[in-house]
Short mmCIF file of C-alpha atoms in Angstrom, two decimals:
data_model
loop_
_atom_site.label_atom_id
_atom_site.label_comp_id
_atom_site.label_asym_id
_atom_site.label_seq_id
_atom_site.Cartn_x
_atom_site.Cartn_y
_atom_site.Cartn_z
CA MET N 8 148.50 131.81 72.49
CA THR N 9 149.49 134.21 70.28
CA THR N 10 147.72 135.04 67.03
CA PRO N 11 149.20 135.89 63.73
CA GLN N 12 148.03 139.30 64.05
CA GLN N 13 149.02 140.34 66.70
CA LEU N 14 152.76 139.39 65.41
CA ARG N 15 151.76 140.94 62.51
CA ARG N 16 151.03 143.88 64.57
CA GLU N 17 154.37 143.64 66.90
CA ALA N 18 156.50 143.35 64.36
CA ILE N 19 155.23 146.43 62.38
CA ARG N 20 155.94 148.24 65.69
CA MET N 21 159.16 146.71 66.14
CA THR N 22 160.28 147.97 62.77
CA ALA N 23 159.49 151.19 62.91
CA HIS N 24 160.53 151.89 66.28
CA ALA N 25 164.04 149.97 65.28
CA GLU N 26 163.62 152.53 61.98
CA THR N 27 164.34 149.41 59.67
CA GLY N 28 163.58 148.33 56.50
CA HIS N 29 162.32 144.97 55.24
CA ILE N 30 158.67 145.60 56.84
CA PRO N 31 156.89 143.55 54.04
CA SER N 32 159.05 140.89 54.14
CA ASN N 33 158.44 140.30 57.86
CA LEU N 34 154.40 140.54 57.26
CA SER N 35 154.36 137.95 54.42
CA ALA N 36 155.87 135.06 56.76
CA ILE N 37 153.99 136.09 59.92
CA GLU N 38 151.70 132.85 59.21
CA ILE N 39 154.57 130.63 58.39
CA ILE N 40 156.50 131.58 61.54
CA HIS N 41 153.41 131.49 63.96
CA THR N 42 152.40 127.98 62.58
CA LEU N 43 155.81 126.78 63.32
CA PHE N 44 156.75 128.00 66.60
CA MET N 45 153.06 127.76 67.72
CA ARG N 46 151.95 124.74 66.36
CA VAL N 47 155.03 122.82 64.65
CA LEU N 48 158.26 122.63 66.16
CA LYS N 49 158.85 120.43 69.18
CA LEU N 50 160.52 123.05 71.75
CA ASP N 51 161.60 123.03 75.31
CA PRO N 52 161.41 126.66 76.53
CA GLU N 53 163.18 125.60 79.37
CA ARG N 54 165.75 124.04 77.56
CA PRO N 55 166.52 126.02 74.19
CA ASP N 56 169.65 123.97 73.95
CA TRP N 57 167.35 120.20 74.43
CA PRO N 58 168.95 117.66 72.65
CA ASP N 59 166.20 116.24 70.78
CA ARG N 60 164.31 120.05 69.60
CA ASP N 61 163.77 120.65 66.53
CA ARG N 62 165.85 122.73 64.47
CA PHE N 63 164.49 126.04 62.57
CA ILE N 64 167.14 127.32 60.01
CA PRO N 65 166.15 130.80 59.23
CA SER N 66 167.87 131.32 55.80
CA LYS N 67 165.19 134.51 55.10
CA GLY N 68 166.59 136.26 57.98
CA HIS N 69 165.38 139.69 57.11
CA CYS N 70 162.22 138.69 58.42
CA ALA N 71 164.12 138.81 61.73
CA ALA N 72 161.63 140.94 63.88
CA ALA N 73 158.33 138.18 63.31
CA ILE N 74 160.77 135.12 63.82
CA TYR N 75 162.27 137.11 67.33
CA LEU N 76 158.67 137.61 68.46
CA ALA N 77 157.63 134.21 67.73
CA MET N 78 160.40 132.78 69.46
CA ALA N 79 159.82 135.18 72.40
CA ALA N 80 155.89 134.38 72.53
CA ALA N 81 157.02 130.12 72.30
CA GLY N 82 158.77 130.87 75.72
CA LEU N 83 162.47 131.05 74.72
CA PHE N 84 163.05 133.94 76.02
CA ASP N 85 161.90 136.93 77.73
CA ARG N 86 160.07 139.67 75.64
CA LYS N 87 161.71 142.24 76.67
CA ARG N 88 165.09 141.37 75.57
CA LEU N 89 163.74 142.49 72.35
CA ASP N 90 163.60 146.26 73.46
CA ALA N 91 167.42 146.04 72.14
CA PHE N 92 166.13 145.07 68.30
CA ASN N 93 168.63 147.01 65.96
CA VAL N 94 170.53 148.58 68.66
CA ASP N 95 174.24 149.10 67.91
CA GLY N 96 176.14 146.37 69.33
CA GLY N 97 173.18 144.64 70.72
CA GLU N 98 172.10 140.81 70.92
CA VAL N 99 169.28 141.19 68.61
CA PRO N 100 170.37 142.59 64.96
CA ALA N 101 167.94 143.24 62.49
CA ILE N 102 169.56 140.16 59.93
CA LEU N 103 168.77 137.26 61.99
CA ALA N 104 171.84 136.23 63.70
CA ARG N 105 172.62 133.25 66.22
CA TYR N 106 174.97 135.29 68.67
CA GLY N 107 173.12 136.64 72.18
CA LEU N 108 169.21 135.35 72.16
CA PRO N 109 168.85 131.44 73.36
CA GLY N 110 167.54 129.01 70.43
CA LEU N 111 168.56 130.36 67.22
CA GLU N 112 170.11 127.58 65.16
CA ALA N 113 171.89 129.65 62.55
CA ASP N 114 172.90 132.99 61.32
CA SER N 115 171.33 134.07 58.25
CA GLY N 116 173.19 137.03 56.44
CA PRO N 117 174.25 135.64 53.17
CA LEU N 118 170.78 134.61 51.09
CA GLY N 119 170.88 130.90 49.68
CA ARG N 120 172.68 128.89 52.58
CA GLY N 121 169.98 127.89 54.45
CA ILE N 122 168.93 124.41 52.83
CA SER N 123 172.82 123.41 53.17
CA ILE N 124 172.77 123.79 56.49
CA GLY N 125 169.80 122.35 56.76
CA ILE N 126 171.24 119.41 55.54
CA GLY N 127 173.80 119.17 57.57
CA VAL N 128 171.48 119.19 60.54
CA ALA N 129 169.19 116.56 59.36
CA LEU N 130 172.21 114.17 58.46
CA ALA N 131 173.44 114.90 61.89
CA ALA N 132 170.08 113.97 63.44
CA LYS N 133 170.55 110.89 60.90
CA HIS N 134 173.89 109.78 62.07
CA ASP N 135 172.93 110.42 66.12
CA ASN N 136 169.86 108.40 65.65
CA ARG N 137 167.29 111.40 66.64
CA ASP N 138 164.08 112.17 65.82
CA TYR N 139 164.33 115.89 65.42
CA ARG N 140 163.22 117.30 62.70
CA THR N 141 164.90 120.39 60.60
CA TYR N 142 162.60 123.01 59.23
CA VAL N 143 164.48 125.68 56.59
CA LEU N 144 162.64 128.86 55.55
CA VAL N 145 163.91 130.61 52.54
CA GLY N 146 162.15 133.42 49.96
CA ASP N 147 161.08 133.16 46.55
CA GLY N 148 163.58 135.51 45.20
CA GLU N 149 166.51 133.47 47.44
CA CYS N 150 165.57 130.53 45.41
CA GLN N 151 167.54 131.93 42.33
CA GLU N 152 170.92 131.53 44.05
CA GLY N 153 172.82 128.33 42.76
CA GLN N 154 173.76 126.93 46.09
CA ILE N 155 169.92 126.56 46.88
CA TRP N 156 169.87 123.93 43.55
CA GLU N 157 172.87 122.36 44.65
CA ALA N 158 171.38 121.51 47.82
CA ALA N 159 168.37 120.33 46.30
CA MET N 160 169.86 118.07 44.39
CA LEU N 161 171.71 116.50 47.48
CA ALA N 162 168.93 116.03 50.19
CA PRO N 163 167.02 113.88 48.57
CA THR N 164 169.99 110.94 47.20
CA LEU N 165 170.61 111.17 51.24
CA LYS N 166 167.10 110.19 51.79
CA LEU N 167 166.36 113.08 54.23
CA ASP N 168 162.89 112.32 55.51
CA ASN N 169 163.47 114.71 58.23
CA LEU N 170 163.92 117.92 56.36
CA VAL N 171 161.28 120.38 55.57
CA VAL N 172 161.65 123.51 53.30
CA ILE N 173 159.44 126.38 53.61
CA VAL N 174 159.55 128.70 50.60
CA ASP N 175 157.68 132.13 51.37
CA ASP N 176 156.85 132.50 47.56
CA ASN N 177 155.51 136.39 47.60
CA ARG N 178 156.78 136.92 44.20
CA LEU N 179 158.54 140.17 44.97
CA GLN N 180 162.42 140.28 45.44
CA GLY N 181 164.37 143.69 46.73
CA SER N 182 162.42 146.14 44.55
CA PHE N 183 161.40 144.09 41.69
CA VAL N 184 158.99 141.61 40.86
CA THR N 185 160.57 138.23 41.12
CA SER N 186 159.56 136.70 37.99
CA GLU N 187 160.69 139.77 36.23
CA VAL N 188 164.45 138.90 37.30
CA ILE N 189 164.14 135.46 36.65
CA GLU N 190 161.09 133.38 35.72
CA SER N 191 161.11 130.08 37.85
CA LYS N 192 158.29 127.33 38.61
CA LEU N 193 158.92 126.28 41.82
CA ASP N 194 156.87 123.55 42.41
CA GLU N 195 158.07 121.64 39.17
CA GLN N 196 161.87 122.36 40.00
CA PHE N 197 161.63 120.92 43.53
CA ALA N 198 159.43 117.71 41.53
CA ALA N 199 162.10 117.28 39.07
CA PHE N 200 164.61 117.27 41.90
CA GLY N 201 162.56 114.23 43.71
CA TRP N 202 161.09 116.04 46.51
CA GLN N 203 157.64 115.81 48.09
CA VAL N 204 155.87 119.23 47.10
CA HIS N 205 152.78 120.69 48.80
CA ARG N 206 151.37 124.19 47.52
CA VAL N 207 149.27 125.94 49.98
CA ASP N 208 147.91 129.55 51.06
CA GLY N 209 151.29 130.91 53.03
CA HIS N 210 148.14 133.00 55.18
CA SER N 211 146.35 130.08 56.07
CA VAL N 212 147.65 128.91 59.19
CA GLU N 213 145.26 125.07 58.94
CA GLU N 214 146.87 124.62 55.49
CA LEU N 215 150.32 125.27 56.60
CA GLU N 216 149.92 122.99 59.65
CA GLU N 217 148.54 120.13 57.44
CA ALA N 218 151.37 120.31 54.69
CA LEU N 219 154.20 120.47 57.67
CA ARG N 220 152.70 117.72 59.19
CA ALA N 221 152.33 115.52 56.58
CA PRO N 222 154.07 111.98 56.47
CA GLN N 223 157.04 112.35 54.09
CA ASP N 224 159.37 109.59 52.79
CA ARG N 225 161.96 112.13 51.55
CA PRO N 226 162.72 115.93 51.69
CA LYS N 227 159.49 118.03 51.75
CA VAL N 228 159.02 121.49 50.47
CA VAL N 229 156.34 123.31 51.46
CA LEU N 230 155.38 126.43 48.79
CA ALA N 231 153.25 128.87 50.73
CA THR N 232 151.59 131.78 48.52
CA THR N 233 151.56 134.77 50.27
CA VAL N 234 151.36 138.42 49.73
CA LYS N 235 154.18 140.93 50.80
CA GLY N 236 153.40 143.75 52.98
CA LYS N 237 150.10 141.52 54.17
CA GLY N 238 147.94 143.24 55.96
CA VAL N 239 148.92 146.63 55.31
CA ALA N 240 147.19 148.04 52.31
CA MET N 241 149.62 150.68 51.01
CA MET N 242 152.54 148.29 51.49
CA GLU N 243 150.50 145.30 49.48
CA HIS N 244 152.37 143.90 46.42
CA GLU N 245 154.56 146.94 46.43
CA PRO N 246 158.04 146.38 45.82
CA ASP N 247 159.06 149.83 46.47
CA TRP N 248 158.39 149.08 50.37
CA HIS N 249 161.28 146.70 50.88
CA TYR N 250 163.93 149.07 52.51
CA ARG N 251 161.64 152.09 53.23
CA ARG N 252 160.98 152.71 56.58
CA LEU N 253 157.88 153.62 58.52
CA THR N 254 157.36 157.55 59.25
CA PHE N 255 155.14 157.82 62.57
CA SER N 256 152.19 158.98 60.25
CA GLU N 257 152.45 155.71 58.09
CA LEU N 258 152.92 153.47 61.58
CA VAL N 259 149.68 155.10 62.74
CA VAL N 260 147.49 154.41 59.13
CA SER N 261 149.58 151.20 59.24
CA LEU N 262 148.10 150.16 62.58
CA ARG N 263 144.58 151.68 62.49
CA GLY N 264 143.84 149.71 58.84
CA LEU N 265 145.55 146.70 59.98
CA ARG N 266 143.78 143.47 57.99
#
């Protein structure tokens, strides 16, 4: 089975080769995505559109490299198709989009929409009497979008005990520290709207899996405390790296020093 560290190494190489930014955003979410695709999601690689599959909504779409790699590792498509990552006119854009590759459930361009989409998908499961679950990945900076909280108010009213939101809480957004843009208390805010709240170490696969599998009788949010740029010393906790691209020498240093 592919390990988180293998995913991290591949994500660094893939983003560097494609000359894209958002590398630290990929690295903070590695364990979350690994846990979902390698341990939690109910999928059938032979039938990416299997009606009873679990659904994954990537609202945080700028960690596309990590998501694509995990999907390939889960057998949803051939890894070679990712050679077209960030190629103009290709099927593997750097901001995750639904066209092209099998197994993708939604586009992810505009931030803030993911929980709303997840509510619709989870509600459809109830309507169709299917037992699949819907998982939505969002960023902590993204939680400043008003649509997030409109959705957060609605989901408990609809009693969606088949909806799980994971927040990659790395405390940086774009080129800023998240709390310096808007101060928030996500644990208290989600709890106030009636969600089941779990706070975990977002780099612990065991803690993530335990929280994701925990029984629920209402919508659940897993707040995953992470480090943006995790594993690469020069990127960790450094907001300036959000849009930067790796030079060849920086790529070599990143891979040699990967922790």
